[in-house]
Amino acid sequence: MPNGHSHDAAPAGNKLTIERLEESLERLGYAFVEDDDTPNVLRARFDHYPFTFAVAGEHSHILVVRGRWDELLSVQQKLEATRLCNHWNMERMWPKVYVRRENDSALGMYGELVFDYYYGVSDEAIDRAITCALSTTVAFFSSLSSQVSDQDEADA
């Protein structure tokens, strides 16, 4: 057994569940809705940005918090969008950011944090994960807003 870790998953009371995620969001004072199509996903808006909170993984032990910038870029801006994401990822630990094609003509910019709670998680740790994910992702989006507007002004 490497590093002395047991291969047993978290005790039932410490497991990450969608119910515990809902409780955490309520404790933090955040409004959210359940996803009608996906039972392990919650949706919310923070500073007008859409976010999803998902419980994922084979053992439902992974918390994924993903936000999307509220503006779409044209596919012609892919190189610049990728450059902005790469710069952020090189300079900062959180969140992981990326650009994704939304349709034939538009790109979305995303921020994402993933937390592995295979061995269990406290309520406080879930709260901290959500707070960290939201604050760092919104900081990325704020940074994007100023950089894209600066670029637009430079092009004018």
PDB file of C-alpha atoms in Angstrom:
ATOM      1  CA  MET A   1       0.000   0.000   0.000  1.00  0.00           C
ATOM      2  CA  PRO A   2       1.815   3.168  -1.171  1.00  0.00           C
ATOM      3  CA  ASN A   3       2.235   5.958   1.363  1.00  0.00           C
ATOM      4  CA  GLY A   4       0.322   3.971   3.971  1.00  0.00           C
ATOM      5  CA  HIS A   5      -3.076   5.008   2.499  1.00  0.00           C
ATOM      6  CA  SER A   6      -5.965   2.623   2.720  1.00  0.00           C
ATOM      7  CA  HIS A   7      -7.861   1.884  -0.465  1.00  0.00           C
ATOM      8  CA  ASP A   8     -11.151   2.283   1.366  1.00  0.00           C
ATOM      9  CA  ALA A   9     -13.351   5.161   0.302  1.00  0.00           C
ATOM     10  CA  ALA A  10     -14.624   7.776   2.746  1.00  0.00           C
ATOM     11  CA  PRO A  11     -16.992   6.799   5.555  1.00  0.00           C
ATOM     12  CA  ALA A  12     -20.635   7.493   4.633  1.00  0.00           C
ATOM     13  CA  GLY A  13     -20.883  10.695   6.716  1.00  0.00           C
ATOM     14  CA  ASN A  14     -17.831  12.225   5.042  1.00  0.00           C
ATOM     15  CA  LYS A  15     -18.673  11.359   1.432  1.00  0.00           C
ATOM     16  CA  LEU A  16     -19.259  14.108  -1.073  1.00  0.00           C
ATOM     17  CA  THR A  17     -22.899  14.089  -2.180  1.00  0.00           C
ATOM     18  CA  ILE A  18     -25.091  16.437  -4.141  1.00  0.00           C
ATOM     19  CA  GLU A  19     -27.096  16.984  -0.936  1.00  0.00           C
ATOM     20  CA  ARG A  20     -23.984  18.093   0.950  1.00  0.00           C
ATOM     21  CA  LEU A  21     -23.096  20.385  -1.946  1.00  0.00           C
ATOM     22  CA  GLU A  22     -26.592  21.915  -1.782  1.00  0.00           C
ATOM     23  CA  GLU A  23     -26.216  22.379   1.991  1.00  0.00           C
ATOM     24  CA  SER A  24     -22.900  24.125   1.485  1.00  0.00           C
ATOM     25  CA  LEU A  25     -24.295  26.527  -1.109  1.00  0.00           C
ATOM     26  CA  GLU A  26     -27.224  27.283   1.209  1.00  0.00           C
ATOM     27  CA  ARG A  27     -24.862  27.785   4.170  1.00  0.00           C
ATOM     28  CA  LEU A  28     -22.853  30.238   2.060  1.00  0.00           C
ATOM     29  CA  GLY A  29     -26.057  32.078   1.118  1.00  0.00           C
ATOM     30  CA  TYR A  30     -25.988  31.240  -2.604  1.00  0.00           C
ATOM     31  CA  ALA A  31     -29.053  30.595  -4.734  1.00  0.00           C
ATOM     32  CA  PHE A  32     -28.908  27.650  -7.131  1.00  0.00           C
ATOM     33  CA  VAL A  33     -31.137  25.331  -9.142  1.00  0.00           C
ATOM     34  CA  GLU A  34     -30.931  21.625  -9.793  1.00  0.00           C
ATOM     35  CA  ASP A  35     -30.168  20.536 -13.335  1.00  0.00           C
ATOM     36  CA  ASP A  36     -33.268  18.775 -14.706  1.00  0.00           C
ATOM     37  CA  ASP A  37     -31.195  16.636 -17.075  1.00  0.00           C
ATOM     38  CA  THR A  38     -28.315  15.711 -14.755  1.00  0.00           C
ATOM     39  CA  PRO A  39     -29.049  14.752 -11.146  1.00  0.00           C
ATOM     40  CA  ASN A  40     -25.483  15.383  -9.908  1.00  0.00           C
ATOM     41  CA  VAL A  41     -25.301  18.964 -11.216  1.00  0.00           C
ATOM     42  CA  LEU A  42     -26.377  22.267  -9.691  1.00  0.00           C
ATOM     43  CA  ARG A  43     -26.475  25.560 -11.602  1.00  0.00           C
ATOM     44  CA  ALA A  44     -26.043  29.098 -10.333  1.00  0.00           C
ATOM     45  CA  ARG A  45     -25.014  32.611 -11.379  1.00  0.00           C
ATOM     46  CA  PHE A  46     -22.342  34.609  -9.616  1.00  0.00           C
ATOM     47  CA  ASP A  47     -21.629  38.163 -10.708  1.00  0.00           C
ATOM     48  CA  HIS A  48     -23.849  37.294 -13.724  1.00  0.00           C
ATOM     49  CA  TYR A  49     -21.526  34.440 -14.799  1.00  0.00           C
ATOM     50  CA  PRO A  50     -23.078  30.968 -15.188  1.00  0.00           C
ATOM     51  CA  PHE A  51     -21.556  28.258 -12.974  1.00  0.00           C
ATOM     52  CA  THR A  52     -22.106  24.544 -12.598  1.00  0.00           C
ATOM     53  CA  PHE A  53     -21.290  22.476  -9.537  1.00  0.00           C
ATOM     54  CA  ALA A  54     -20.999  18.756 -10.248  1.00  0.00           C
ATOM     55  CA  VAL A  55     -20.380  15.648  -8.211  1.00  0.00           C
ATOM     56  CA  ALA A  56     -18.481  13.329 -10.543  1.00  0.00           C
ATOM     57  CA  GLY A  57     -16.232  10.295 -10.607  1.00  0.00           C
ATOM     58  CA  GLU A  58     -16.761   6.567 -10.364  1.00  0.00           C
ATOM     59  CA  HIS A  59     -17.336   6.866  -6.606  1.00  0.00           C
ATOM     60  CA  SER A  60     -19.018  10.314  -6.741  1.00  0.00           C
ATOM     61  CA  HIS A  61     -16.014  11.763  -4.943  1.00  0.00           C
ATOM     62  CA  ILE A  62     -14.972  14.581  -7.266  1.00  0.00           C
ATOM     63  CA  LEU A  63     -16.286  18.128  -6.986  1.00  0.00           C
ATOM     64  CA  VAL A  64     -16.107  20.096 -10.232  1.00  0.00           C
ATOM     65  CA  VAL A  65     -16.851  23.829 -10.179  1.00  0.00           C
ATOM     66  CA  ARG A  66     -16.949  25.350 -13.667  1.00  0.00           C
ATOM     67  CA  GLY A  67     -17.812  28.868 -14.727  1.00  0.00           C
ATOM     68  CA  ARG A  68     -18.240  30.409 -18.168  1.00  0.00           C
ATOM     69  CA  TRP A  69     -17.468  33.996 -19.036  1.00  0.00           C
ATOM     70  CA  ASP A  70     -20.695  35.781 -19.956  1.00  0.00           C
ATOM     71  CA  GLU A  71     -19.381  36.942 -23.327  1.00  0.00           C
ATOM     72  CA  LEU A  72     -18.662  34.869 -26.397  1.00  0.00           C
ATOM     73  CA  LEU A  73     -15.722  35.509 -28.679  1.00  0.00           C
ATOM     74  CA  SER A  74     -15.649  34.974 -32.410  1.00  0.00           C
ATOM     75  CA  VAL A  75     -13.759  31.948 -33.699  1.00  0.00           C
ATOM     76  CA  GLN A  76     -11.360  34.408 -35.323  1.00  0.00           C
ATOM     77  CA  GLN A  77     -10.234  35.340 -31.780  1.00  0.00           C
ATOM     78  CA  LYS A  78      -9.153  31.790 -30.897  1.00  0.00           C
ATOM     79  CA  LEU A  79      -5.426  32.529 -30.961  1.00  0.00           C
ATOM     80  CA  GLU A  80      -5.819  35.548 -28.671  1.00  0.00           C
ATOM     81  CA  ALA A  81      -8.196  33.663 -26.357  1.00  0.00           C
ATOM     82  CA  THR A  82      -5.738  30.767 -26.114  1.00  0.00           C
ATOM     83  CA  ARG A  83      -2.892  33.188 -25.397  1.00  0.00           C
ATOM     84  CA  LEU A  84      -4.878  34.801 -22.575  1.00  0.00           C
ATOM     85  CA  CYS A  85      -5.685  31.389 -21.080  1.00  0.00           C
ATOM     86  CA  ASN A  86      -2.108  30.155 -21.347  1.00  0.00           C
ATOM     87  CA  HIS A  87      -0.789  33.306 -19.691  1.00  0.00           C
ATOM     88  CA  TRP A  88      -3.261  32.930 -16.815  1.00  0.00           C
ATOM     89  CA  ASN A  89      -2.423  29.232 -16.382  1.00  0.00           C
ATOM     90  CA  MET A  90       1.317  29.938 -16.301  1.00  0.00           C
ATOM     91  CA  GLU A  91       1.004  32.768 -13.768  1.00  0.00           C
ATOM     92  CA  ARG A  92      -1.616  31.355 -11.396  1.00  0.00           C
ATOM     93  CA  MET A  93      -2.523  28.081  -9.802  1.00  0.00           C
ATOM     94  CA  TRP A  94      -6.320  28.524  -9.873  1.00  0.00           C
ATOM     95  CA  PRO A  95      -8.531  28.181 -11.746  1.00  0.00           C
ATOM     96  CA  LYS A  96      -7.536  26.105 -14.736  1.00  0.00           C
ATOM     97  CA  VAL A  97      -8.838  28.146 -17.664  1.00  0.00           C
ATOM     98  CA  TYR A  98      -9.526  27.206 -21.256  1.00  0.00           C
ATOM     99  CA  VAL A  99     -11.301  28.224 -24.427  1.00  0.00           C
ATOM    100  CA  ARG A 100     -13.912  25.974 -26.035  1.00  0.00           C
ATOM    101  CA  ARG A 101     -15.819  26.209 -29.280  1.00  0.00           C
ATOM    102  CA  GLU A 102     -19.510  26.743 -28.495  1.00  0.00           C
ATOM    103  CA  ASN A 103     -20.803  26.572 -32.069  1.00  0.00           C
ATOM    104  CA  ASP A 104     -19.603  27.287 -35.615  1.00  0.00           C
ATOM    105  CA  SER A 105     -18.967  30.958 -34.912  1.00  0.00           C
ATOM    106  CA  ALA A 106     -18.415  31.423 -31.169  1.00  0.00           C
ATOM    107  CA  LEU A 107     -15.908  30.556 -28.447  1.00  0.00           C
ATOM    108  CA  GLY A 108     -16.566  30.305 -24.732  1.00  0.00           C
ATOM    109  CA  MET A 109     -14.000  31.029 -22.022  1.00  0.00           C
ATOM    110  CA  TYR A 110     -14.105  28.779 -18.943  1.00  0.00           C
ATOM    111  CA  GLY A 111     -12.591  28.568 -15.498  1.00  0.00           C
ATOM    112  CA  GLU A 112     -12.613  25.268 -13.625  1.00  0.00           C
ATOM    113  CA  LEU A 113     -11.470  23.816 -10.314  1.00  0.00           C
ATOM    114  CA  VAL A 114     -11.580  20.112  -9.499  1.00  0.00           C
ATOM    115  CA  PHE A 115     -11.342  18.682  -5.969  1.00  0.00           C
ATOM    116  CA  ASP A 116     -10.832  14.989  -5.191  1.00  0.00           C
ATOM    117  CA  TYR A 117     -12.544  13.861  -1.979  1.00  0.00           C
ATOM    118  CA  TYR A 118     -12.133  10.101  -2.281  1.00  0.00           C
ATOM    119  CA  TYR A 119     -11.133   9.826   1.360  1.00  0.00           C
ATOM    120  CA  GLY A 120     -13.891  12.136   2.564  1.00  0.00           C
ATOM    121  CA  VAL A 121     -14.506  15.808   3.100  1.00  0.00           C
ATOM    122  CA  SER A 122     -15.702  18.054   5.897  1.00  0.00           C
ATOM    123  CA  ASP A 123     -18.441  20.639   5.473  1.00  0.00           C
ATOM    124  CA  GLU A 124     -15.818  23.357   6.008  1.00  0.00           C
ATOM    125  CA  ALA A 125     -13.651  21.982   3.201  1.00  0.00           C
ATOM    126  CA  ILE A 126     -16.596  21.973   0.787  1.00  0.00           C
ATOM    127  CA  ASP A 127     -17.339  25.584   1.762  1.00  0.00           C
ATOM    128  CA  ARG A 128     -13.692  26.582   1.208  1.00  0.00           C
ATOM    129  CA  ALA A 129     -13.576  24.804  -2.161  1.00  0.00           C
ATOM    130  CA  ILE A 130     -16.673  26.635  -3.384  1.00  0.00           C
ATOM    131  CA  THR A 131     -15.425  29.990  -2.107  1.00  0.00           C
ATOM    132  CA  CYS A 132     -12.011  29.472  -3.716  1.00  0.00           C
ATOM    133  CA  ALA A 133     -13.502  28.322  -7.023  1.00  0.00           C
ATOM    134  CA  LEU A 134     -15.902  31.239  -7.252  1.00  0.00           C
ATOM    135  CA  SER A 135     -13.451  33.957  -6.228  1.00  0.00           C
ATOM    136  CA  THR A 136     -10.612  32.802  -8.485  1.00  0.00           C
ATOM    137  CA  THR A 137     -12.841  32.135 -11.489  1.00  0.00           C
ATOM    138  CA  VAL A 138     -14.590  35.508 -11.182  1.00  0.00           C
ATOM    139  CA  ALA A 139     -11.117  37.111 -10.914  1.00  0.00           C
ATOM    140  CA  PHE A 140     -10.188  35.440 -14.214  1.00  0.00           C
ATOM    141  CA  PHE A 141     -13.380  36.707 -15.858  1.00  0.00           C
ATOM    142  CA  SER A 142     -12.734  40.235 -14.554  1.00  0.00           C
ATOM    143  CA  SER A 143      -9.227  40.030 -15.954  1.00  0.00           C
ATOM    144  CA  LEU A 144     -10.625  38.891 -19.303  1.00  0.00           C
ATOM    145  CA  SER A 145     -13.115  41.741 -19.384  1.00  0.00           C
ATOM    146  CA  SER A 146     -10.378  44.330 -18.991  1.00  0.00           C
ATOM    147  CA  GLN A 147      -7.980  42.619 -21.423  1.00  0.00           C
ATOM    148  CA  VAL A 148     -10.561  42.084 -24.150  1.00  0.00           C
ATOM    149  CA  SER A 149     -11.828  45.669 -23.829  1.00  0.00           C
ATOM    150  CA  ASP A 150      -8.210  46.905 -23.885  1.00  0.00           C
ATOM    151  CA  GLN A 151      -7.622  44.856 -27.042  1.00  0.00           C
ATOM    152  CA  ASP A 152     -10.823  46.190 -28.632  1.00  0.00           C
ATOM    153  CA  GLU A 153      -9.749  49.771 -27.841  1.00  0.00           C
ATOM    154  CA  ALA A 154      -6.283  49.114 -29.297  1.00  0.00           C
ATOM    155  CA  ASP A 155      -7.897  47.795 -32.481  1.00  0.00           C
ATOM    156  CA  ALA A 156     -10.149  50.863 -32.797  1.00  0.00           C
TER     157      ALA A 156
END
